[in-house]
Amino acid sequence: MGNLSGKTAIVTGASRGIGRASALALARAGAQVLVHYGSGEKAAAAVVAEIHQAGGRAEKVAADLRAPDGPHALAKRVRAIVGDRLDILVANAGISKAATIEETTVEDFNDLFAVNVRAPYFLVQQLLPTLCRGSSIVLLSSLAAHATVGTLSAYAASKGAIDTLVKHFASALGDRGIRVNAVAPGVVDTDMSNFARSDAGRDFTLGIQALKRIAQPDDIGAAVAFLASDEARWITGDTLHVDGGSKL
Ligand SMILES: NC(=O)c1ccc[n+]([C@@H]2O[C@H](COP(=O)([O-])OP(=O)(O)OC[C@H]3O[C@@H](n4cnc5c(N)ncnc54)[C@H](OP(=O)(O)O)[C@@H]3O)[C@@H](O)[C@H]2O)c1
């Protein structure tokens, strides 16, 4: 029996990377996990199968979070499965795009803010009726919101918006006993940060970190599971830097 036994959780973007690791960490701690995906149905099914094999409870749920009504559709599906009680919401799904100021297009900018900011905002809004005293919301920020790393100004701004939302959500929902936090990873070995798999990318990454290895998705999933748990009961409105001491 883990410390999240009997709890229900949704992790967006759980088909791959940090979301997958977060879903597995929550399931290991005993939560029933809804594994959300966009286009990676097979990958999401594999995450669900891995949780089932370990004796846990999981189900996959699809929604395109770039669509304006994506969060609303997802919330409806989540409510159909968990009913009126959701304990943990991890809004992890995200996209990035490396581009200089000159290269950034209106379409790229809109997509970044649609998936990284608008979707978490309206998912929280739509799932609020199911969240209750003791529920925990975890959003995904980034080192890029706090330091210049690469040509990521529009992406970085979307993650800066997450840090701002965390404070407003935490303040607004505190009297309902709902905690809201973010984790801000540095460079993590996922499809999004695959540049770190090249020699130059690896050298750059190790050069900005105090701890000298490339972060794995599990390193972030552990922090997500901590913030979701009662061990973090007095932490709200905060962004936890989970980056091996990057850009100190
Ligand atoms: N990796 C890093 O170095 C790093 C650092 C700081 C912050 N972060 C943040 O951590 C989060 C996870 O990143 P990651 O590296 O794990 O990314 P990833 O490996 O690229 O995975 C992205 C996930 O988001 C989902 N997703 C993307 N667009 C979607 C859409 N339109 N609708 C529904 N789902 C969508 C994908 O689902 P499908 O594949 O099923 O479509 C996938 O599960 C993001 O918010 C990212 O900004 C990552």
PDB file of C-alpha atoms and ligand atoms in Angstrom:
ATOM      1  CA  MET A   1       0.000   0.000   0.000  1.00  0.00           C
ATOM      2  CA  GLY A   2       1.540   3.306  -1.098  1.00  0.00           C
ATOM      3  CA  ASN A   3       0.868   6.751   0.312  1.00  0.00           C
ATOM      4  CA  LEU A   4      -1.562   7.520  -2.553  1.00  0.00           C
ATOM      5  CA  SER A   5      -3.626   4.416  -2.035  1.00  0.00           C
ATOM      6  CA  GLY A   6      -7.327   5.048  -2.791  1.00  0.00           C
ATOM      7  CA  LYS A   7      -6.585   8.309  -4.653  1.00  0.00           C
ATOM      8  CA  THR A   8      -7.561   9.094  -8.227  1.00  0.00           C
ATOM      9  CA  ALA A   9      -5.223  10.934 -10.600  1.00  0.00           C
ATOM     10  CA  ILE A  10      -5.075  12.234 -14.153  1.00  0.00           C
ATOM     11  CA  VAL A  11      -1.744  12.945 -15.854  1.00  0.00           C
ATOM     12  CA  THR A  12      -1.897  14.739 -19.194  1.00  0.00           C
ATOM     13  CA  GLY A  13       0.697  13.829 -21.798  1.00  0.00           C
ATOM     14  CA  ALA A  14       1.364  10.547 -20.001  1.00  0.00           C
ATOM     15  CA  SER A  15       2.106   8.552 -23.153  1.00  0.00           C
ATOM     16  CA  ARG A  16       5.784   9.591 -23.106  1.00  0.00           C
ATOM     17  CA  GLY A  17       8.558  11.340 -21.218  1.00  0.00           C
ATOM     18  CA  ILE A  18       7.913  13.145 -17.947  1.00  0.00           C
ATOM     19  CA  GLY A  19       4.159  12.489 -18.020  1.00  0.00           C
ATOM     20  CA  ARG A  20       4.721   8.754 -18.412  1.00  0.00           C
ATOM     21  CA  ALA A  21       7.212   8.746 -15.518  1.00  0.00           C
ATOM     22  CA  SER A  22       4.780  10.768 -13.379  1.00  0.00           C
ATOM     23  CA  ALA A  23       1.914   8.382 -14.118  1.00  0.00           C
ATOM     24  CA  LEU A  24       4.079   5.382 -13.192  1.00  0.00           C
ATOM     25  CA  ALA A  25       5.282   7.079  -9.979  1.00  0.00           C
ATOM     26  CA  LEU A  26       1.707   7.914  -8.915  1.00  0.00           C
ATOM     27  CA  ALA A  27       0.584   4.355  -9.709  1.00  0.00           C
ATOM     28  CA  ARG A  28       3.510   2.897  -7.724  1.00  0.00           C
ATOM     29  CA  ALA A  29       2.344   5.001  -4.776  1.00  0.00           C
ATOM     30  CA  GLY A  30      -1.100   3.394  -5.095  1.00  0.00           C
ATOM     31  CA  ALA A  31      -3.161   5.915  -7.085  1.00  0.00           C
ATOM     32  CA  GLN A  32      -5.623   4.954  -9.811  1.00  0.00           C
ATOM     33  CA  VAL A  33      -4.182   6.818 -12.817  1.00  0.00           C
ATOM     34  CA  LEU A  34      -5.871   8.111 -15.946  1.00  0.00           C
ATOM     35  CA  VAL A  35      -3.169   8.126 -18.621  1.00  0.00           C
ATOM     36  CA  HIS A  36      -3.971  10.948 -21.034  1.00  0.00           C
ATOM     37  CA  TYR A  37      -2.539  11.055 -24.556  1.00  0.00           C
ATOM     38  CA  GLY A  38      -2.876  13.109 -27.708  1.00  0.00           C
ATOM     39  CA  SER A  39      -1.780  11.011 -30.686  1.00  0.00           C
ATOM     40  CA  GLY A  40       0.181   8.269 -28.911  1.00  0.00           C
ATOM     41  CA  GLU A  41      -2.580   5.743 -28.270  1.00  0.00           C
ATOM     42  CA  LYS A  42      -0.234   2.734 -28.466  1.00  0.00           C
ATOM     43  CA  ALA A  43       2.272   4.340 -26.123  1.00  0.00           C
ATOM     44  CA  ALA A  44      -0.494   5.231 -23.653  1.00  0.00           C
ATOM     45  CA  ALA A  45      -1.810   1.658 -23.800  1.00  0.00           C
ATOM     46  CA  ALA A  46       1.701   0.425 -22.957  1.00  0.00           C
ATOM     47  CA  VAL A  47       1.813   2.695 -19.879  1.00  0.00           C
ATOM     48  CA  VAL A  48      -1.582   1.366 -18.779  1.00  0.00           C
ATOM     49  CA  ALA A  49      -0.393  -2.223 -19.327  1.00  0.00           C
ATOM     50  CA  GLU A  50       2.763  -1.566 -17.277  1.00  0.00           C
ATOM     51  CA  ILE A  51       0.643  -0.246 -14.392  1.00  0.00           C
ATOM     52  CA  HIS A  52      -1.737  -3.227 -14.614  1.00  0.00           C
ATOM     53  CA  GLN A  53       1.188  -5.675 -14.617  1.00  0.00           C
ATOM     54  CA  ALA A  54       2.432  -4.120 -11.389  1.00  0.00           C
ATOM     55  CA  GLY A  55      -1.014  -4.628  -9.854  1.00  0.00           C
ATOM     56  CA  GLY A  56      -2.196  -1.047 -10.208  1.00  0.00           C
ATOM     57  CA  ARG A  57      -5.294   0.592 -11.697  1.00  0.00           C
ATOM     58  CA  ALA A  58      -5.106   2.705 -14.856  1.00  0.00           C
ATOM     59  CA  GLU A  59      -7.071   3.671 -17.940  1.00  0.00           C
ATOM     60  CA  LYS A  60      -6.148   5.688 -21.011  1.00  0.00           C
ATOM     61  CA  VAL A  61      -8.041   8.818 -22.050  1.00  0.00           C
ATOM     62  CA  ALA A  62      -7.588  10.806 -25.274  1.00  0.00           C
ATOM     63  CA  ALA A  63      -7.969  14.507 -26.029  1.00  0.00           C
ATOM     64  CA  ASP A  64      -6.289  17.016 -28.312  1.00  0.00           C
ATOM     65  CA  LEU A  65      -5.255  19.782 -25.943  1.00  0.00           C
ATOM     66  CA  ARG A  66      -4.425  22.177 -28.773  1.00  0.00           C
ATOM     67  CA  ALA A  67      -8.127  22.399 -29.613  1.00  0.00           C
ATOM     68  CA  PRO A  68     -10.014  25.133 -27.741  1.00  0.00           C
ATOM     69  CA  ASP A  69     -12.542  22.611 -26.396  1.00  0.00           C
ATOM     70  CA  GLY A  70      -9.929  19.879 -25.749  1.00  0.00           C
ATOM     71  CA  PRO A  71      -9.742  20.434 -21.970  1.00  0.00           C
ATOM     72  CA  HIS A  72     -13.544  20.475 -21.740  1.00  0.00           C
ATOM     73  CA  ALA A  73     -13.797  17.156 -23.622  1.00  0.00           C
ATOM     74  CA  LEU A  74     -11.060  15.630 -21.463  1.00  0.00           C
ATOM     75  CA  ALA A  75     -12.693  16.794 -18.224  1.00  0.00           C
ATOM     76  CA  LYS A  76     -15.955  15.177 -19.341  1.00  0.00           C
ATOM     77  CA  ARG A  77     -14.176  11.863 -19.978  1.00  0.00           C
ATOM     78  CA  VAL A  78     -12.356  12.059 -16.653  1.00  0.00           C
ATOM     79  CA  ARG A  79     -15.595  12.728 -14.772  1.00  0.00           C
ATOM     80  CA  ALA A  80     -17.256   9.782 -16.522  1.00  0.00           C
ATOM     81  CA  ILE A  81     -14.538   7.523 -15.077  1.00  0.00           C
ATOM     82  CA  VAL A  82     -13.769   8.914 -11.600  1.00  0.00           C
ATOM     83  CA  GLY A  83     -17.207  10.355 -10.836  1.00  0.00           C
ATOM     84  CA  ASP A  84     -17.204  13.366  -8.570  1.00  0.00           C
ATOM     85  CA  ARG A  85     -13.840  12.911  -6.846  1.00  0.00           C
ATOM     86  CA  LEU A  86     -10.435  13.608  -8.353  1.00  0.00           C
ATOM     87  CA  ASP A  87      -7.492  13.837  -5.943  1.00  0.00           C
ATOM     88  CA  ILE A  88      -4.575  14.619  -8.256  1.00  0.00           C
ATOM     89  CA  LEU A  89      -4.388  16.621 -11.479  1.00  0.00           C
ATOM     90  CA  VAL A  90      -1.013  16.724 -13.221  1.00  0.00           C
ATOM     91  CA  ALA A  91      -1.167  19.064 -16.231  1.00  0.00           C
ATOM     92  CA  ASN A  92       2.025  17.946 -17.905  1.00  0.00           C
ATOM     93  CA  ALA A  93       1.313  17.826 -21.672  1.00  0.00           C
ATOM     94  CA  GLY A  94       3.374  20.410 -23.464  1.00  0.00           C
ATOM     95  CA  ILE A  95       5.156  21.348 -26.648  1.00  0.00           C
ATOM     96  CA  SER A  96       8.285  23.384 -27.319  1.00  0.00           C
ATOM     97  CA  LYS A  97       9.743  25.033 -30.360  1.00  0.00           C
ATOM     98  CA  ALA A  98      13.262  26.389 -30.667  1.00  0.00           C
ATOM     99  CA  ALA A  99      13.160  29.592 -32.712  1.00  0.00           C
ATOM    100  CA  THR A 100      14.770  33.006 -32.627  1.00  0.00           C
ATOM    101  CA  ILE A 101      12.582  36.080 -32.183  1.00  0.00           C
ATOM    102  CA  GLU A 102      12.680  36.604 -35.953  1.00  0.00           C
ATOM    103  CA  GLU A 103      11.802  32.987 -36.735  1.00  0.00           C
ATOM    104  CA  THR A 104       8.834  32.729 -34.348  1.00  0.00           C
ATOM    105  CA  THR A 105       5.544  32.680 -36.243  1.00  0.00           C
ATOM    106  CA  VAL A 106       2.111  33.675 -34.970  1.00  0.00           C
ATOM    107  CA  GLU A 107       0.983  30.074 -35.509  1.00  0.00           C
ATOM    108  CA  ASP A 108       3.842  28.651 -33.415  1.00  0.00           C
ATOM    109  CA  PHE A 109       3.192  31.225 -30.705  1.00  0.00           C
ATOM    110  CA  ASN A 110      -0.527  30.405 -30.624  1.00  0.00           C
ATOM    111  CA  ASP A 111       0.145  26.659 -30.503  1.00  0.00           C
ATOM    112  CA  LEU A 112       2.613  27.040 -27.628  1.00  0.00           C
ATOM    113  CA  PHE A 113       0.167  29.062 -25.578  1.00  0.00           C
ATOM    114  CA  ALA A 114      -2.787  26.832 -26.520  1.00  0.00           C
ATOM    115  CA  VAL A 115      -1.149  23.617 -25.297  1.00  0.00           C
ATOM    116  CA  ASN A 116       1.117  24.938 -22.534  1.00  0.00           C
ATOM    117  CA  VAL A 117      -1.129  27.603 -20.937  1.00  0.00           C
ATOM    118  CA  ARG A 118      -4.732  27.591 -22.178  1.00  0.00           C
ATOM    119  CA  ALA A 119      -5.164  23.813 -21.813  1.00  0.00           C
ATOM    120  CA  PRO A 120      -3.943  23.599 -18.172  1.00  0.00           C
ATOM    121  CA  TYR A 121      -6.018  26.694 -17.302  1.00  0.00           C
ATOM    122  CA  PHE A 122      -9.285  25.295 -18.634  1.00  0.00           C
ATOM    123  CA  LEU A 123      -8.572  21.757 -17.451  1.00  0.00           C
ATOM    124  CA  VAL A 124      -8.286  23.109 -13.906  1.00  0.00           C
ATOM    125  CA  GLN A 125     -11.475  25.120 -14.448  1.00  0.00           C
ATOM    126  CA  GLN A 126     -13.422  22.157 -15.848  1.00  0.00           C
ATOM    127  CA  LEU A 127     -12.229  19.690 -13.210  1.00  0.00           C
ATOM    128  CA  LEU A 128     -12.726  22.020 -10.249  1.00  0.00           C
ATOM    129  CA  PRO A 129     -16.105  20.509  -9.314  1.00  0.00           C
ATOM    130  CA  THR A 130     -14.349  17.145  -8.797  1.00  0.00           C
ATOM    131  CA  LEU A 131     -11.416  18.471  -6.766  1.00  0.00           C
ATOM    132  CA  CYS A 132     -11.858  18.443  -3.029  1.00  0.00           C
ATOM    133  CA  ARG A 133     -10.146  19.141   0.304  1.00  0.00           C
ATOM    134  CA  GLY A 134      -6.698  17.525   0.102  1.00  0.00           C
ATOM    135  CA  SER A 135      -6.586  17.514  -3.716  1.00  0.00           C
ATOM    136  CA  SER A 136      -3.318  18.524  -5.374  1.00  0.00           C
ATOM    137  CA  ILE A 137      -2.737  20.173  -8.738  1.00  0.00           C
ATOM    138  CA  VAL A 138       0.738  19.975 -10.272  1.00  0.00           C
ATOM    139  CA  LEU A 139       1.603  22.019 -13.361  1.00  0.00           C
ATOM    140  CA  LEU A 140       4.768  21.835 -15.459  1.00  0.00           C
ATOM    141  CA  SER A 141       6.980  24.893 -15.567  1.00  0.00           C
ATOM    142  CA  SER A 142      10.561  24.883 -16.860  1.00  0.00           C
ATOM    143  CA  LEU A 143      14.067  26.114 -16.194  1.00  0.00           C
ATOM    144  CA  ALA A 144      13.479  28.162 -19.366  1.00  0.00           C
ATOM    145  CA  ALA A 145      10.991  30.338 -17.437  1.00  0.00           C
ATOM    146  CA  HIS A 146      13.758  31.451 -15.075  1.00  0.00           C
ATOM    147  CA  ALA A 147      16.941  31.407 -17.151  1.00  0.00           C
ATOM    148  CA  THR A 148      17.903  31.834 -20.783  1.00  0.00           C
ATOM    149  CA  VAL A 149      18.626  28.421 -22.271  1.00  0.00           C
ATOM    150  CA  GLY A 150      18.639  28.253 -26.071  1.00  0.00           C
ATOM    151  CA  THR A 151      16.360  30.207 -28.402  1.00  0.00           C
ATOM    152  CA  LEU A 152      13.118  29.521 -26.620  1.00  0.00           C
ATOM    153  CA  SER A 153      11.567  32.931 -25.885  1.00  0.00           C
ATOM    154  CA  ALA A 154       7.947  32.057 -26.766  1.00  0.00           C
ATOM    155  CA  TYR A 155       8.128  28.660 -25.035  1.00  0.00           C
ATOM    156  CA  ALA A 156       9.788  30.288 -22.013  1.00  0.00           C
ATOM    157  CA  ALA A 157       7.012  32.882 -21.824  1.00  0.00           C
ATOM    158  CA  SER A 158       4.392  30.110 -21.803  1.00  0.00           C
ATOM    159  CA  LYS A 159       6.161  28.505 -18.837  1.00  0.00           C
ATOM    160  CA  GLY A 160       6.471  31.880 -17.095  1.00  0.00           C
ATOM    161  CA  ALA A 161       2.681  32.051 -17.361  1.00  0.00           C
ATOM    162  CA  ILE A 162       2.487  28.720 -15.504  1.00  0.00           C
ATOM    163  CA  ASP A 163       4.506  30.123 -12.575  1.00  0.00           C
ATOM    164  CA  THR A 164       2.066  33.037 -12.418  1.00  0.00           C
ATOM    165  CA  LEU A 165      -1.005  30.786 -12.635  1.00  0.00           C
ATOM    166  CA  VAL A 166       0.296  28.603  -9.808  1.00  0.00           C
ATOM    167  CA  LYS A 167       0.215  31.572  -7.436  1.00  0.00           C
ATOM    168  CA  HIS A 168      -3.240  32.755  -8.511  1.00  0.00           C
ATOM    169  CA  PHE A 169      -4.744  29.255  -8.471  1.00  0.00           C
ATOM    170  CA  ALA A 170      -3.182  28.443  -5.080  1.00  0.00           C
ATOM    171  CA  SER A 171      -4.490  31.676  -3.597  1.00  0.00           C
ATOM    172  CA  ALA A 172      -7.991  31.207  -5.048  1.00  0.00           C
ATOM    173  CA  LEU A 173      -8.323  27.523  -4.117  1.00  0.00           C
ATOM    174  CA  GLY A 174      -6.612  27.488  -0.714  1.00  0.00           C
ATOM    175  CA  ASP A 175      -9.827  27.900   1.250  1.00  0.00           C
ATOM    176  CA  ARG A 176     -11.158  24.751  -0.444  1.00  0.00           C
ATOM    177  CA  GLY A 177      -8.081  22.865   0.785  1.00  0.00           C
ATOM    178  CA  ILE A 178      -6.716  22.412  -2.746  1.00  0.00           C
ATOM    179  CA  ARG A 179      -2.960  22.848  -3.201  1.00  0.00           C
ATOM    180  CA  VAL A 180      -1.442  24.050  -6.481  1.00  0.00           C
ATOM    181  CA  ASN A 181       2.252  23.833  -7.348  1.00  0.00           C
ATOM    182  CA  ALA A 182       4.538  23.473 -10.337  1.00  0.00           C
ATOM    183  CA  VAL A 183       7.723  21.584 -11.009  1.00  0.00           C
ATOM    184  CA  ALA A 184      10.351  23.280 -13.147  1.00  0.00           C
ATOM    185  CA  PRO A 185      12.626  20.684 -14.722  1.00  0.00           C
ATOM    186  CA  GLY A 186      15.918  21.551 -16.363  1.00  0.00           C
ATOM    187  CA  VAL A 187      17.040  19.515 -19.356  1.00  0.00           C
ATOM    188  CA  VAL A 188      15.495  16.026 -19.210  1.00  0.00           C
ATOM    189  CA  ASP A 189      16.195  13.118 -21.544  1.00  0.00           C
ATOM    190  CA  THR A 190      12.893  13.037 -23.461  1.00  0.00           C
ATOM    191  CA  ASP A 191      11.796  13.529 -27.069  1.00  0.00           C
ATOM    192  CA  MET A 192      11.341  17.235 -26.310  1.00  0.00           C
ATOM    193  CA  SER A 193      14.967  17.685 -25.228  1.00  0.00           C
ATOM    194  CA  ASN A 194      16.545  15.162 -27.573  1.00  0.00           C
ATOM    195  CA  PHE A 195      19.368  17.644 -28.316  1.00  0.00           C
ATOM    196  CA  ALA A 196      20.864  16.421 -25.005  1.00  0.00           C
ATOM    197  CA  ARG A 197      21.447  13.056 -26.712  1.00  0.00           C
ATOM    198  CA  SER A 198      24.131  14.607 -28.959  1.00  0.00           C
ATOM    199  CA  ASP A 199      27.681  15.112 -27.632  1.00  0.00           C
ATOM    200  CA  ALA A 200      27.385  18.903 -27.943  1.00  0.00           C
ATOM    201  CA  GLY A 201      23.989  18.937 -26.227  1.00  0.00           C
ATOM    202  CA  ARG A 202      25.247  16.721 -23.437  1.00  0.00           C
ATOM    203  CA  ASP A 203      28.318  18.929 -22.864  1.00  0.00           C
ATOM    204  CA  PHE A 204      26.133  22.062 -22.833  1.00  0.00           C
ATOM    205  CA  THR A 205      23.702  20.489 -20.353  1.00  0.00           C
ATOM    206  CA  LEU A 206      26.369  19.197 -17.985  1.00  0.00           C
ATOM    207  CA  GLY A 207      28.037  22.618 -18.203  1.00  0.00           C
ATOM    208  CA  ILE A 208      25.006  24.436 -16.766  1.00  0.00           C
ATOM    209  CA  GLN A 209      24.276  21.873 -14.019  1.00  0.00           C
ATOM    210  CA  ALA A 210      25.802  21.404 -10.557  1.00  0.00           C
ATOM    211  CA  LEU A 211      25.036  17.673 -10.705  1.00  0.00           C
ATOM    212  CA  LYS A 212      26.889  16.044 -13.597  1.00  0.00           C
ATOM    213  CA  ARG A 213      24.482  13.682 -15.319  1.00  0.00           C
ATOM    214  CA  ILE A 214      21.529  14.033 -17.684  1.00  0.00           C
ATOM    215  CA  ALA A 215      18.186  13.987 -15.860  1.00  0.00           C
ATOM    216  CA  GLN A 216      15.861  11.080 -16.574  1.00  0.00           C
ATOM    217  CA  PRO A 217      12.042  11.396 -16.604  1.00  0.00           C
ATOM    218  CA  ASP A 218      11.892   9.444 -13.304  1.00  0.00           C
ATOM    219  CA  ASP A 219      13.829  12.257 -11.602  1.00  0.00           C
ATOM    220  CA  ILE A 220      10.892  14.551 -12.328  1.00  0.00           C
ATOM    221  CA  GLY A 221       8.157  11.946 -11.776  1.00  0.00           C
ATOM    222  CA  ALA A 222       9.401  11.475  -8.199  1.00  0.00           C
ATOM    223  CA  ALA A 223       9.004  15.215  -7.507  1.00  0.00           C
ATOM    224  CA  VAL A 224       5.526  15.230  -9.066  1.00  0.00           C
ATOM    225  CA  ALA A 225       4.468  12.292  -6.873  1.00  0.00           C
ATOM    226  CA  PHE A 226       5.880  14.068  -3.808  1.00  0.00           C
ATOM    227  CA  LEU A 227       3.934  17.282  -4.510  1.00  0.00           C
ATOM    228  CA  ALA A 228       0.794  15.216  -5.110  1.00  0.00           C
ATOM    229  CA  SER A 229       1.150  13.458  -1.763  1.00  0.00           C
ATOM    230  CA  ASP A 230       0.258  14.441   1.773  1.00  0.00           C
ATOM    231  CA  GLU A 231       4.010  14.682   2.485  1.00  0.00           C
ATOM    232  CA  ALA A 232       3.772  18.047   0.684  1.00  0.00           C
ATOM    233  CA  ARG A 233       0.642  19.128   2.578  1.00  0.00           C
ATOM    234  CA  TRP A 234       2.050  22.539   3.576  1.00  0.00           C
ATOM    235  CA  ILE A 235       3.445  23.424   0.140  1.00  0.00           C
ATOM    236  CA  THR A 236       1.253  25.488  -2.170  1.00  0.00           C
ATOM    237  CA  GLY A 237       1.730  28.312  -4.648  1.00  0.00           C
ATOM    238  CA  ASP A 238       5.301  27.267  -5.276  1.00  0.00           C
ATOM    239  CA  THR A 239       7.439  26.203  -8.210  1.00  0.00           C
ATOM    240  CA  LEU A 240       9.852  23.443  -7.266  1.00  0.00           C
ATOM    241  CA  HIS A 241      13.088  23.543  -9.259  1.00  0.00           C
ATOM    242  CA  VAL A 242      13.976  19.958 -10.189  1.00  0.00           C
ATOM    243  CA  ASP A 243      17.010  20.603 -12.338  1.00  0.00           C
ATOM    244  CA  GLY A 244      20.162  19.206 -10.708  1.00  0.00           C
ATOM    245  CA  GLY A 245      21.207  22.732  -9.786  1.00  0.00           C
ATOM    246  CA  SER A 246      20.998  24.317 -13.256  1.00  0.00           C
ATOM    247  CA  LYS A 247      22.282  27.849 -13.900  1.00  0.00           C
ATOM    248  CA  LEU A 248      23.077  28.440 -10.214  1.00  0.00           C
TER     249      LEU A 248
HETATM  250  N1  LIG B   1      12.095  17.528 -21.406  1.00  0.00           N
HETATM  251  C1  LIG B   1      12.550  18.613 -20.851  1.00  0.00           C
HETATM  252  O1  LIG B   1      13.759  18.881 -20.892  1.00  0.00           O
HETATM  253  C2  LIG B   1      11.619  19.567 -20.141  1.00  0.00           C
HETATM  254  C3  LIG B   1      12.190  20.593 -19.388  1.00  0.00           C
HETATM  255  C4  LIG B   1      11.354  21.494 -18.729  1.00  0.00           C
HETATM  256  C5  LIG B   1       9.993  21.346 -18.800  1.00  0.00           C
HETATM  257  N2  LIG B   1       9.454  20.335 -19.531  1.00  0.00           N
HETATM  258  C6  LIG B   1       7.980  20.236 -19.581  1.00  0.00           C
HETATM  259  O2  LIG B   1       7.574  18.956 -19.144  1.00  0.00           O
HETATM  260  C7  LIG B   1       6.377  18.556 -19.820  1.00  0.00           C
HETATM  261  C8  LIG B   1       6.588  17.193 -20.466  1.00  0.00           C
HETATM  262  O3  LIG B   1       7.671  17.292 -21.364  1.00  0.00           O
HETATM  263  P1  LIG B   1       8.361  16.002 -22.035  1.00  0.00           P
HETATM  264  O4  LIG B   1       9.766  16.339 -22.217  1.00  0.00           O
HETATM  265  O5  LIG B   1       7.971  14.780 -21.305  1.00  0.00           O
HETATM  266  O6  LIG B   1       7.648  16.065 -23.475  1.00  0.00           O
HETATM  267  P2  LIG B   1       7.469  14.937 -24.601  1.00  0.00           P
HETATM  268  O7  LIG B   1       8.338  13.772 -24.331  1.00  0.00           O
HETATM  269  O8  LIG B   1       7.585  15.670 -25.882  1.00  0.00           O
HETATM  270  O9  LIG B   1       5.944  14.468 -24.374  1.00  0.00           O
HETATM  271  C9  LIG B   1       4.919  15.405 -24.551  1.00  0.00           C
HETATM  272  C10 LIG B   1       3.606  14.812 -24.093  1.00  0.00           C
HETATM  273  O10 LIG B   1       2.589  15.831 -24.270  1.00  0.00           O
HETATM  274  C11 LIG B   1       1.542  15.314 -25.065  1.00  0.00           C
HETATM  275  N3  LIG B   1       1.013  16.348 -25.968  1.00  0.00           N
HETATM  276  C12 LIG B   1       1.704  17.231 -26.724  1.00  0.00           C
HETATM  277  N4  LIG B   1       0.871  17.970 -27.467  1.00  0.00           N
HETATM  278  C13 LIG B   1      -0.391  17.531 -27.180  1.00  0.00           C
HETATM  279  C14 LIG B   1      -1.690  17.885 -27.644  1.00  0.00           C
HETATM  280  N5  LIG B   1      -1.891  18.833 -28.579  1.00  0.00           N
HETATM  281  N6  LIG B   1      -2.762  17.228 -27.134  1.00  0.00           N
HETATM  282  C15 LIG B   1      -2.580  16.255 -26.212  1.00  0.00           C
HETATM  283  N7  LIG B   1      -1.380  15.873 -25.739  1.00  0.00           N
HETATM  284  C16 LIG B   1      -0.309  16.501 -26.222  1.00  0.00           C
HETATM  285  C17 LIG B   1       2.152  14.166 -25.877  1.00  0.00           C
HETATM  286  O11 LIG B   1       1.125  13.245 -26.188  1.00  0.00           O
HETATM  287  P3  LIG B   1       1.102  12.332 -27.539  1.00  0.00           P
HETATM  288  O12 LIG B   1       2.507  11.921 -27.837  1.00  0.00           O
HETATM  289  O13 LIG B   1       0.212  11.193 -27.131  1.00  0.00           O
HETATM  290  O14 LIG B   1       0.473  13.168 -28.603  1.00  0.00           O
HETATM  291  C18 LIG B   1       3.187  13.611 -24.900  1.00  0.00           C
HETATM  292  O15 LIG B   1       2.592  12.667 -24.050  1.00  0.00           O
HETATM  293  C19 LIG B   1       6.072  19.682 -20.822  1.00  0.00           C
HETATM  294  O16 LIG B   1       5.117  20.560 -20.273  1.00  0.00           O
HETATM  295  C20 LIG B   1       7.410  20.379 -20.974  1.00  0.00           C
HETATM  296  O17 LIG B   1       7.266  21.716 -21.380  1.00  0.00           O
HETATM  297  C21 LIG B   1      10.234  19.440 -20.207  1.00  0.00           C
END
